[in-house]
Amino acid sequence: MQIIISHDVDHLYPSDHILRDLIFPKLWVRSFIQLCKRQISFSSFWYRLISIFDKRLNRIPEIIAFDKAHGVKSTFFFGMDNILGLSYKKEKTKSWIKYVLDSGFDAGVHGIEIKDIEKMKQEYSDFKDISGLSSFGIRTHYVRYDDNTFNKMEKIGYLFDTSEFNKKAIGLKEPYKVGTMWEFPLHIMDGYIIHNNLEHAKQKTIVALREAEKKQLPYFTFLFHDYMFNGKTYPIDKTFYEWFVTYCTENNYPFISYRDALKVLNHAE
C-alpha cells in the first residue's frame, strides 16, 4: 500500500481576509474556547491572535522543504474562486503555483463550484492559464459535491478528483472511475481527526492504515492543510503531520503522487 499526501491551500495572506470574511474573528473565538477547555496552550492562543499581522498565512515553502526531505510527493490544490473563507484572488496563486511546480511537486484545482458546469469550466480554464499545465486534478473546498459533480468534472476534462470523503467516519475505499476520470476517495483529513488530541489522532490513523492494508487498498489518501504546518500557531497539528510522515516511513509505506498512481492504474486496465 502506498501513501498519497496532498495539501489544500485555503489561505495565502492575512490581507485576503480583512473586510472580506470572518476567518479571524471565528479563529479568535474558537481558540478562546479551546484555551478555556485547556485544549491548546496560551502560547498557541496568543500566536493565533496576532496571526492577523503575519507576513503570510500559507506555509507552502516550509511544508515543501519537509516533504522533499522525507520523500513525500505531495500535491497542492489552489482555489480559482471564493467561498467559505477561501478569499484570495486567483491571480495571487500564480507565483505560488510556479513555486510548487519548480520545486518538483504537483498542483491542481481547489474547486469552488459543484453544480453550475459553466462556472466549473471557468475554474478549470483559469487554472490551466495560470499554471501552464495541460492536465491536472481537483479537490473541492470543504469536500463539497452532489450526485452530479463528479460526472461534470469528468466532462470538463479533469484527470482525477479526490473529493469523496466520509465526514462521520473514516471510510476506506479504493480508486474507481467516473467515465475517464479517476476518483480517489479521501481517507483522512486533518480537521476531522486531530481535534487538539494528538494521541487519539495517532491511534485512529494507525487503525485506519492497518484496516486499509487488510482490505488491500493500493493507496491511502491523506490531506493536511499547509497553513497548519506552523509550530507556533498549530503545534499539535504540525506535530501530527510530522509524526504521520515518519510513521509511514518507519513502517515501509512508500509515498506516491496522484499522477504516478494514475500511471499505474491506467497501465493496469
PDB file of C-alpha atoms in Angstrom:
ATOM      1  CA  MET A   1       0.000   0.000   0.000  1.00  0.00           C
ATOM      2  CA  GLN A   2       1.269   3.436  -0.954  1.00  0.00           C
ATOM      3  CA  ILE A   3       0.503   6.800   0.659  1.00  0.00           C
ATOM      4  CA  ILE A   4      -0.821   9.789  -1.277  1.00  0.00           C
ATOM      5  CA  ILE A   5      -0.469  13.111   0.540  1.00  0.00           C
ATOM      6  CA  SER A   6      -1.979  16.403  -0.564  1.00  0.00           C
ATOM      7  CA  HIS A   7      -2.352  19.945   0.734  1.00  0.00           C
ATOM      8  CA  ASP A   8      -5.300  22.291   0.222  1.00  0.00           C
ATOM      9  CA  VAL A   9      -4.163  25.908   0.013  1.00  0.00           C
ATOM     10  CA  ASP A  10      -7.013  27.689   1.791  1.00  0.00           C
ATOM     11  CA  HIS A  11      -5.122  30.834   2.793  1.00  0.00           C
ATOM     12  CA  LEU A  12      -2.322  32.926   1.327  1.00  0.00           C
ATOM     13  CA  TYR A  13      -2.101  36.251   3.192  1.00  0.00           C
ATOM     14  CA  PRO A  14      -3.911  37.855   6.165  1.00  0.00           C
ATOM     15  CA  SER A  15      -4.926  40.798   3.986  1.00  0.00           C
ATOM     16  CA  ASP A  16      -7.047  38.441   1.861  1.00  0.00           C
ATOM     17  CA  HIS A  17      -9.461  38.092   4.774  1.00  0.00           C
ATOM     18  CA  ILE A  18      -9.663  41.565   6.287  1.00  0.00           C
ATOM     19  CA  LEU A  19     -13.070  43.086   5.467  1.00  0.00           C
ATOM     20  CA  ARG A  20     -13.829  40.088   3.238  1.00  0.00           C
ATOM     21  CA  ASP A  21     -14.759  37.311   5.668  1.00  0.00           C
ATOM     22  CA  LEU A  22     -14.861  36.361   9.357  1.00  0.00           C
ATOM     23  CA  ILE A  23     -11.904  33.976   9.395  1.00  0.00           C
ATOM     24  CA  PHE A  24     -10.007  35.850  12.078  1.00  0.00           C
ATOM     25  CA  PRO A  25     -12.925  36.636  14.443  1.00  0.00           C
ATOM     26  CA  LYS A  26     -14.043  32.998  14.231  1.00  0.00           C
ATOM     27  CA  LEU A  27     -10.493  31.807  14.854  1.00  0.00           C
ATOM     28  CA  TRP A  28     -10.154  34.029  17.919  1.00  0.00           C
ATOM     29  CA  VAL A  29     -13.474  32.936  19.445  1.00  0.00           C
ATOM     30  CA  ARG A  30     -12.837  29.257  18.734  1.00  0.00           C
ATOM     31  CA  SER A  31      -9.312  29.470  20.121  1.00  0.00           C
ATOM     32  CA  PHE A  32     -10.504  31.232  23.281  1.00  0.00           C
ATOM     33  CA  ILE A  33     -12.960  28.398  23.908  1.00  0.00           C
ATOM     34  CA  GLN A  34     -10.208  25.838  23.294  1.00  0.00           C
ATOM     35  CA  LEU A  35      -7.937  27.714  25.698  1.00  0.00           C
ATOM     36  CA  CYS A  36     -10.622  27.683  28.394  1.00  0.00           C
ATOM     37  CA  LYS A  37     -11.023  23.933  27.883  1.00  0.00           C
ATOM     38  CA  ARG A  38      -7.227  23.568  28.126  1.00  0.00           C
ATOM     39  CA  GLN A  39      -7.107  22.056  24.654  1.00  0.00           C
ATOM     40  CA  ILE A  40      -4.445  24.499  23.496  1.00  0.00           C
ATOM     41  CA  SER A  41      -1.715  26.421  25.281  1.00  0.00           C
ATOM     42  CA  PHE A  42      -1.740  30.140  25.964  1.00  0.00           C
ATOM     43  CA  SER A  43       1.209  30.438  23.598  1.00  0.00           C
ATOM     44  CA  SER A  44      -0.799  28.959  20.723  1.00  0.00           C
ATOM     45  CA  PHE A  45      -3.740  31.175  21.616  1.00  0.00           C
ATOM     46  CA  TRP A  46      -1.509  34.263  21.553  1.00  0.00           C
ATOM     47  CA  TYR A  47       0.059  33.421  18.212  1.00  0.00           C
ATOM     48  CA  ARG A  48      -3.394  32.868  16.715  1.00  0.00           C
ATOM     49  CA  LEU A  49      -4.462  36.288  17.968  1.00  0.00           C
ATOM     50  CA  ILE A  50      -1.534  38.036  16.307  1.00  0.00           C
ATOM     51  CA  SER A  51      -1.564  35.915  13.145  1.00  0.00           C
ATOM     52  CA  ILE A  52      -3.525  38.714  11.500  1.00  0.00           C
ATOM     53  CA  PHE A  53      -0.201  40.568  11.371  1.00  0.00           C
ATOM     54  CA  ASP A  54       1.779  37.710   9.820  1.00  0.00           C
ATOM     55  CA  LYS A  55       3.537  38.319   6.522  1.00  0.00           C
ATOM     56  CA  ARG A  56       1.714  35.307   5.077  1.00  0.00           C
ATOM     57  CA  LEU A  57      -0.596  32.567   6.319  1.00  0.00           C
ATOM     58  CA  ASN A  58       0.436  29.851   3.911  1.00  0.00           C
ATOM     59  CA  ARG A  59       3.311  27.558   4.794  1.00  0.00           C
ATOM     60  CA  ILE A  60       3.988  26.289   1.305  1.00  0.00           C
ATOM     61  CA  PRO A  61       7.800  26.732   1.436  1.00  0.00           C
ATOM     62  CA  GLU A  62       8.030  25.112   4.867  1.00  0.00           C
ATOM     63  CA  ILE A  63       5.940  22.060   4.059  1.00  0.00           C
ATOM     64  CA  ILE A  64       7.630  21.609   0.686  1.00  0.00           C
ATOM     65  CA  ALA A  65      11.007  21.579   2.425  1.00  0.00           C
ATOM     66  CA  PHE A  66       9.731  18.965   4.881  1.00  0.00           C
ATOM     67  CA  ASP A  67       8.053  16.837   2.213  1.00  0.00           C
ATOM     68  CA  LYS A  68      11.096  16.944  -0.037  1.00  0.00           C
ATOM     69  CA  ALA A  69      13.387  15.912   2.813  1.00  0.00           C
ATOM     70  CA  HIS A  70      11.160  12.909   3.550  1.00  0.00           C
ATOM     71  CA  GLY A  71      10.431  11.746   0.021  1.00  0.00           C
ATOM     72  CA  VAL A  72       6.795  12.834   0.068  1.00  0.00           C
ATOM     73  CA  LYS A  73       5.399  13.508  -3.434  1.00  0.00           C
ATOM     74  CA  SER A  74       2.580  15.809  -2.399  1.00  0.00           C
ATOM     75  CA  THR A  75       0.053  17.704  -4.487  1.00  0.00           C
ATOM     76  CA  PHE A  76      -1.138  21.254  -3.733  1.00  0.00           C
ATOM     77  CA  PHE A  77      -4.674  22.362  -4.620  1.00  0.00           C
ATOM     78  CA  PHE A  78      -5.299  26.087  -5.286  1.00  0.00           C
ATOM     79  CA  GLY A  79      -8.621  27.929  -5.410  1.00  0.00           C
ATOM     80  CA  MET A  80      -9.754  29.807  -8.515  1.00  0.00           C
ATOM     81  CA  ASP A  81     -12.791  31.425  -6.893  1.00  0.00           C
ATOM     82  CA  ASN A  82     -14.007  32.452  -3.443  1.00  0.00           C
ATOM     83  CA  ILE A  83     -16.315  30.871  -0.887  1.00  0.00           C
ATOM     84  CA  LEU A  84     -16.330  29.724   2.756  1.00  0.00           C
ATOM     85  CA  GLY A  85     -13.175  31.509   3.906  1.00  0.00           C
ATOM     86  CA  LEU A  86     -11.178  30.921   0.731  1.00  0.00           C
ATOM     87  CA  SER A  87     -10.830  34.603  -0.100  1.00  0.00           C
ATOM     88  CA  TYR A  88      -7.622  35.162  -2.040  1.00  0.00           C
ATOM     89  CA  LYS A  89      -7.809  36.326  -5.659  1.00  0.00           C
ATOM     90  CA  LYS A  90      -6.853  33.696  -8.192  1.00  0.00           C
ATOM     91  CA  GLU A  91      -4.180  35.959  -9.652  1.00  0.00           C
ATOM     92  CA  LYS A  92      -2.234  35.673  -6.394  1.00  0.00           C
ATOM     93  CA  THR A  93      -1.790  31.949  -6.903  1.00  0.00           C
ATOM     94  CA  LYS A  94       0.413  32.275  -9.983  1.00  0.00           C
ATOM     95  CA  SER A  95       3.730  32.755  -8.182  1.00  0.00           C
ATOM     96  CA  TRP A  96       2.867  30.056  -5.635  1.00  0.00           C
ATOM     97  CA  ILE A  97       1.826  27.526  -8.247  1.00  0.00           C
ATOM     98  CA  LYS A  98       5.087  28.219 -10.055  1.00  0.00           C
ATOM     99  CA  TYR A  99       6.934  27.742  -6.760  1.00  0.00           C
ATOM    100  CA  VAL A 100       5.253  24.367  -6.243  1.00  0.00           C
ATOM    101  CA  LEU A 101       5.920  23.150  -9.781  1.00  0.00           C
ATOM    102  CA  ASP A 102       9.507  24.432  -9.829  1.00  0.00           C
ATOM    103  CA  SER A 103      10.079  22.565  -6.558  1.00  0.00           C
ATOM    104  CA  GLY A 104       9.147  19.299  -8.279  1.00  0.00           C
ATOM    105  CA  PHE A 105       5.655  18.945  -6.821  1.00  0.00           C
ATOM    106  CA  ASP A 106       2.254  18.847  -8.484  1.00  0.00           C
ATOM    107  CA  ALA A 107      -0.662  21.295  -8.364  1.00  0.00           C
ATOM    108  CA  GLY A 108      -4.368  21.140  -9.035  1.00  0.00           C
ATOM    109  CA  VAL A 109      -7.649  22.982  -8.535  1.00  0.00           C
ATOM    110  CA  HIS A 110      -9.279  23.517  -5.157  1.00  0.00           C
ATOM    111  CA  GLY A 111     -12.767  23.592  -6.618  1.00  0.00           C
ATOM    112  CA  ILE A 112     -15.439  26.029  -5.515  1.00  0.00           C
ATOM    113  CA  GLU A 113     -18.437  25.431  -7.799  1.00  0.00           C
ATOM    114  CA  ILE A 114     -20.073  21.995  -7.607  1.00  0.00           C
ATOM    115  CA  LYS A 115     -23.334  22.490  -9.551  1.00  0.00           C
ATOM    116  CA  ASP A 116     -23.037  25.027 -12.392  1.00  0.00           C
ATOM    117  CA  ILE A 117     -20.934  23.349 -15.091  1.00  0.00           C
ATOM    118  CA  GLU A 118     -20.136  26.658 -16.804  1.00  0.00           C
ATOM    119  CA  LYS A 119     -18.633  28.061 -13.602  1.00  0.00           C
ATOM    120  CA  MET A 120     -16.777  24.775 -13.118  1.00  0.00           C
ATOM    121  CA  LYS A 121     -15.387  25.085 -16.637  1.00  0.00           C
ATOM    122  CA  GLN A 122     -14.219  28.610 -15.825  1.00  0.00           C
ATOM    123  CA  GLU A 123     -12.247  27.384 -12.807  1.00  0.00           C
ATOM    124  CA  TYR A 124     -10.642  24.714 -14.978  1.00  0.00           C
ATOM    125  CA  SER A 125      -9.771  27.246 -17.671  1.00  0.00           C
ATOM    126  CA  ASP A 126      -8.416  29.783 -15.183  1.00  0.00           C
ATOM    127  CA  PHE A 127      -6.146  27.233 -13.547  1.00  0.00           C
ATOM    128  CA  LYS A 128      -4.930  25.989 -16.909  1.00  0.00           C
ATOM    129  CA  ASP A 129      -3.991  29.541 -17.934  1.00  0.00           C
ATOM    130  CA  ILE A 130      -2.389  30.434 -14.607  1.00  0.00           C
ATOM    131  CA  SER A 131      -0.463  27.190 -14.092  1.00  0.00           C
ATOM    132  CA  GLY A 132       0.515  26.433 -17.663  1.00  0.00           C
ATOM    133  CA  LEU A 133      -0.462  22.802 -17.063  1.00  0.00           C
ATOM    134  CA  SER A 134      -2.404  20.982 -19.746  1.00  0.00           C
ATOM    135  CA  SER A 135      -3.860  18.348 -17.411  1.00  0.00           C
ATOM    136  CA  PHE A 136      -4.479  18.231 -13.679  1.00  0.00           C
ATOM    137  CA  GLY A 137      -6.764  17.056 -10.895  1.00  0.00           C
ATOM    138  CA  ILE A 138      -9.160  18.652  -8.442  1.00  0.00           C
ATOM    139  CA  ARG A 139     -10.490  18.526  -4.899  1.00  0.00           C
ATOM    140  CA  THR A 140     -13.401  20.706  -3.866  1.00  0.00           C
ATOM    141  CA  HIS A 141     -13.228  23.184  -0.995  1.00  0.00           C
ATOM    142  CA  TYR A 142     -14.755  21.632   2.144  1.00  0.00           C
ATOM    143  CA  VAL A 143     -15.040  18.399   0.093  1.00  0.00           C
ATOM    144  CA  ARG A 144     -18.412  19.514  -1.198  1.00  0.00           C
ATOM    145  CA  TYR A 145     -20.185  17.640  -4.004  1.00  0.00           C
ATOM    146  CA  ASP A 146     -23.569  16.358  -5.098  1.00  0.00           C
ATOM    147  CA  ASP A 147     -24.721  13.373  -7.145  1.00  0.00           C
ATOM    148  CA  ASN A 148     -23.731  15.025 -10.426  1.00  0.00           C
ATOM    149  CA  THR A 149     -20.497  16.840  -9.502  1.00  0.00           C
ATOM    150  CA  PHE A 150     -18.086  14.066 -10.456  1.00  0.00           C
ATOM    151  CA  ASN A 151     -19.720  13.453 -13.824  1.00  0.00           C
ATOM    152  CA  LYS A 152     -19.419  17.159 -14.604  1.00  0.00           C
ATOM    153  CA  MET A 153     -15.754  17.136 -13.591  1.00  0.00           C
ATOM    154  CA  GLU A 154     -15.142  14.239 -15.963  1.00  0.00           C
ATOM    155  CA  LYS A 155     -16.835  16.053 -18.849  1.00  0.00           C
ATOM    156  CA  ILE A 156     -14.734  19.158 -18.204  1.00  0.00           C
ATOM    157  CA  GLY A 157     -11.554  17.106 -18.531  1.00  0.00           C
ATOM    158  CA  TYR A 158     -10.068  16.650 -15.076  1.00  0.00           C
ATOM    159  CA  LEU A 159      -7.560  13.809 -14.743  1.00  0.00           C
ATOM    160  CA  PHE A 160      -8.776  12.878 -11.293  1.00  0.00           C
ATOM    161  CA  ASP A 161     -10.816  14.062  -8.343  1.00  0.00           C
ATOM    162  CA  THR A 162     -10.203  13.407  -4.665  1.00  0.00           C
ATOM    163  CA  SER A 163     -13.255  14.941  -3.003  1.00  0.00           C
ATOM    164  CA  GLU A 164     -15.247  11.906  -1.887  1.00  0.00           C
ATOM    165  CA  PHE A 165     -14.965  11.887   1.894  1.00  0.00           C
ATOM    166  CA  ASN A 166     -16.913  10.429   4.798  1.00  0.00           C
ATOM    167  CA  LYS A 167     -17.160  13.230   7.378  1.00  0.00           C
ATOM    168  CA  LYS A 168     -18.651  10.996  10.073  1.00  0.00           C
ATOM    169  CA  ALA A 169     -16.248   8.056   9.985  1.00  0.00           C
ATOM    170  CA  ILE A 170     -13.024   7.047   8.288  1.00  0.00           C
ATOM    171  CA  GLY A 171     -14.150   5.498   5.031  1.00  0.00           C
ATOM    172  CA  LEU A 172     -11.725   3.194   3.224  1.00  0.00           C
ATOM    173  CA  LYS A 173     -12.491   2.894  -0.477  1.00  0.00           C
ATOM    174  CA  GLU A 174     -10.177   2.225  -3.379  1.00  0.00           C
ATOM    175  CA  PRO A 175      -9.980   4.395  -6.512  1.00  0.00           C
ATOM    176  CA  TYR A 176     -12.706   3.979  -9.118  1.00  0.00           C
ATOM    177  CA  LYS A 177     -13.505   5.503 -12.480  1.00  0.00           C
ATOM    178  CA  VAL A 178     -16.151   8.060 -13.365  1.00  0.00           C
ATOM    179  CA  GLY A 179     -16.084   7.862 -17.141  1.00  0.00           C
ATOM    180  CA  THR A 180     -12.443   8.522 -17.995  1.00  0.00           C
ATOM    181  CA  MET A 181     -11.717  10.324 -14.710  1.00  0.00           C
ATOM    182  CA  TRP A 182     -10.339   8.525 -11.677  1.00  0.00           C
ATOM    183  CA  GLU A 183     -11.906   9.220  -8.293  1.00  0.00           C
ATOM    184  CA  PHE A 184      -9.587   8.843  -5.298  1.00  0.00           C
ATOM    185  CA  PRO A 185     -11.717   8.732  -2.125  1.00  0.00           C
ATOM    186  CA  LEU A 186     -10.088  10.703   0.670  1.00  0.00           C
ATOM    187  CA  HIS A 187      -9.391   8.657   3.789  1.00  0.00           C
ATOM    188  CA  ILE A 188      -8.042  11.094   6.381  1.00  0.00           C
ATOM    189  CA  MET A 189      -8.328  14.884   6.662  1.00  0.00           C
ATOM    190  CA  ASP A 190      -6.537  16.758   9.440  1.00  0.00           C
ATOM    191  CA  GLY A 191      -9.514  18.775  10.670  1.00  0.00           C
ATOM    192  CA  TYR A 192     -11.691  15.678  11.113  1.00  0.00           C
ATOM    193  CA  ILE A 193      -9.222  13.615  13.111  1.00  0.00           C
ATOM    194  CA  ILE A 194      -6.960  15.793  15.268  1.00  0.00           C
ATOM    195  CA  HIS A 195      -9.384  17.807  17.455  1.00  0.00           C
ATOM    196  CA  ASN A 196      -6.427  19.021  19.567  1.00  0.00           C
ATOM    197  CA  ASN A 197      -5.860  15.459  20.761  1.00  0.00           C
ATOM    198  CA  LEU A 198      -2.591  14.203  19.318  1.00  0.00           C
ATOM    199  CA  GLU A 199      -2.537  10.711  20.810  1.00  0.00           C
ATOM    200  CA  HIS A 200      -6.141   9.999  19.843  1.00  0.00           C
ATOM    201  CA  ALA A 201      -5.430  11.143  16.271  1.00  0.00           C
ATOM    202  CA  LYS A 202      -2.366   8.902  16.101  1.00  0.00           C
ATOM    203  CA  GLN A 203      -4.279   5.836  17.250  1.00  0.00           C
ATOM    204  CA  LYS A 204      -7.177   6.426  14.850  1.00  0.00           C
ATOM    205  CA  THR A 205      -4.713   6.857  11.994  1.00  0.00           C
ATOM    206  CA  ILE A 206      -2.828   3.673  12.828  1.00  0.00           C
ATOM    207  CA  VAL A 207      -6.105   1.734  12.942  1.00  0.00           C
ATOM    208  CA  ALA A 208      -7.131   3.202   9.582  1.00  0.00           C
ATOM    209  CA  LEU A 209      -3.792   2.319   7.990  1.00  0.00           C
ATOM    210  CA  ARG A 210      -3.998  -1.267   9.234  1.00  0.00           C
ATOM    211  CA  GLU A 211      -7.593  -1.640   8.078  1.00  0.00           C
ATOM    212  CA  ALA A 212      -6.711  -0.255   4.664  1.00  0.00           C
ATOM    213  CA  GLU A 213      -3.875  -2.732   4.414  1.00  0.00           C
ATOM    214  CA  LYS A 214      -6.188  -5.601   5.380  1.00  0.00           C
ATOM    215  CA  LYS A 215      -8.544  -4.504   2.617  1.00  0.00           C
ATOM    216  CA  GLN A 216      -5.546  -4.498   0.276  1.00  0.00           C
ATOM    217  CA  LEU A 217      -6.150  -0.943  -0.823  1.00  0.00           C
ATOM    218  CA  PRO A 218      -3.490   0.144  -3.311  1.00  0.00           C
ATOM    219  CA  TYR A 219      -3.459   3.724  -1.992  1.00  0.00           C
ATOM    220  CA  PHE A 220      -4.148   5.516   1.278  1.00  0.00           C
ATOM    221  CA  THR A 221      -5.041   9.203   0.824  1.00  0.00           C
ATOM    222  CA  PHE A 222      -4.208  11.829   3.430  1.00  0.00           C
ATOM    223  CA  LEU A 223      -4.984  15.565   3.436  1.00  0.00           C
ATOM    224  CA  PHE A 224      -3.138  18.137   5.515  1.00  0.00           C
ATOM    225  CA  HIS A 225      -3.725  21.878   5.076  1.00  0.00           C
ATOM    226  CA  ASP A 226      -0.423  23.642   4.559  1.00  0.00           C
ATOM    227  CA  TYR A 227      -1.252  26.670   6.753  1.00  0.00           C
ATOM    228  CA  MET A 228      -1.358  24.376   9.775  1.00  0.00           C
ATOM    229  CA  PHE A 229       2.296  23.447   9.335  1.00  0.00           C
ATOM    230  CA  ASN A 230       3.115  26.176  11.835  1.00  0.00           C
ATOM    231  CA  GLY A 231       4.700  25.150  15.110  1.00  0.00           C
ATOM    232  CA  LYS A 232       3.749  28.333  16.936  1.00  0.00           C
ATOM    233  CA  THR A 233       0.129  28.655  15.881  1.00  0.00           C
ATOM    234  CA  TYR A 234      -0.809  24.992  15.381  1.00  0.00           C
ATOM    235  CA  PRO A 235       1.821  22.917  17.217  1.00  0.00           C
ATOM    236  CA  ILE A 236      -0.417  19.856  17.683  1.00  0.00           C
ATOM    237  CA  ASP A 237      -1.366  19.769  14.015  1.00  0.00           C
ATOM    238  CA  LYS A 238       2.200  20.237  12.810  1.00  0.00           C
ATOM    239  CA  THR A 239       3.434  17.518  15.152  1.00  0.00           C
ATOM    240  CA  PHE A 240       0.702  15.184  13.908  1.00  0.00           C
ATOM    241  CA  TYR A 241       1.758  15.664  10.293  1.00  0.00           C
ATOM    242  CA  GLU A 242       5.425  15.125  11.098  1.00  0.00           C
ATOM    243  CA  TRP A 243       4.510  12.009  13.060  1.00  0.00           C
ATOM    244  CA  PHE A 244       2.387  10.625  10.204  1.00  0.00           C
ATOM    245  CA  VAL A 245       5.145  11.003   7.622  1.00  0.00           C
ATOM    246  CA  THR A 246       7.695   9.464   9.990  1.00  0.00           C
ATOM    247  CA  TYR A 247       5.346   6.601  10.910  1.00  0.00           C
ATOM    248  CA  CYS A 248       4.740   5.779   7.251  1.00  0.00           C
ATOM    249  CA  THR A 249       8.465   5.781   6.546  1.00  0.00           C
ATOM    250  CA  GLU A 250       9.316   3.601   9.529  1.00  0.00           C
ATOM    251  CA  ASN A 251       6.549   1.112   8.661  1.00  0.00           C
ATOM    252  CA  ASN A 252       7.510   0.799   4.997  1.00  0.00           C
ATOM    253  CA  TYR A 253       4.573   2.648   3.480  1.00  0.00           C
ATOM    254  CA  PRO A 254       6.071   4.366   0.415  1.00  0.00           C
ATOM    255  CA  PHE A 255       4.807   7.716  -0.837  1.00  0.00           C
ATOM    256  CA  ILE A 256       3.400   8.277  -4.315  1.00  0.00           C
ATOM    257  CA  SER A 257       1.758  11.204  -6.098  1.00  0.00           C
ATOM    258  CA  TYR A 258      -1.691  11.196  -7.656  1.00  0.00           C
ATOM    259  CA  ARG A 259      -0.119  11.466 -11.114  1.00  0.00           C
ATOM    260  CA  ASP A 260       2.161   8.491 -10.572  1.00  0.00           C
ATOM    261  CA  ALA A 261      -0.725   6.477  -9.142  1.00  0.00           C
ATOM    262  CA  LEU A 262      -2.742   7.303 -12.265  1.00  0.00           C
ATOM    263  CA  LYS A 263       0.015   5.892 -14.452  1.00  0.00           C
ATOM    264  CA  VAL A 264      -0.135   2.619 -12.535  1.00  0.00           C
ATOM    265  CA  LEU A 265      -3.946   2.442 -12.616  1.00  0.00           C
ATOM    266  CA  ASN A 266      -4.194   3.266 -16.309  1.00  0.00           C
ATOM    267  CA  HIS A 267      -1.466   0.776 -17.184  1.00  0.00           C
ATOM    268  CA  ALA A 268      -3.291  -1.975 -15.259  1.00  0.00           C
ATOM    269  CA  GLU A 269      -6.518  -1.539 -17.259  1.00  0.00           C
TER     270      GLU A 269
END
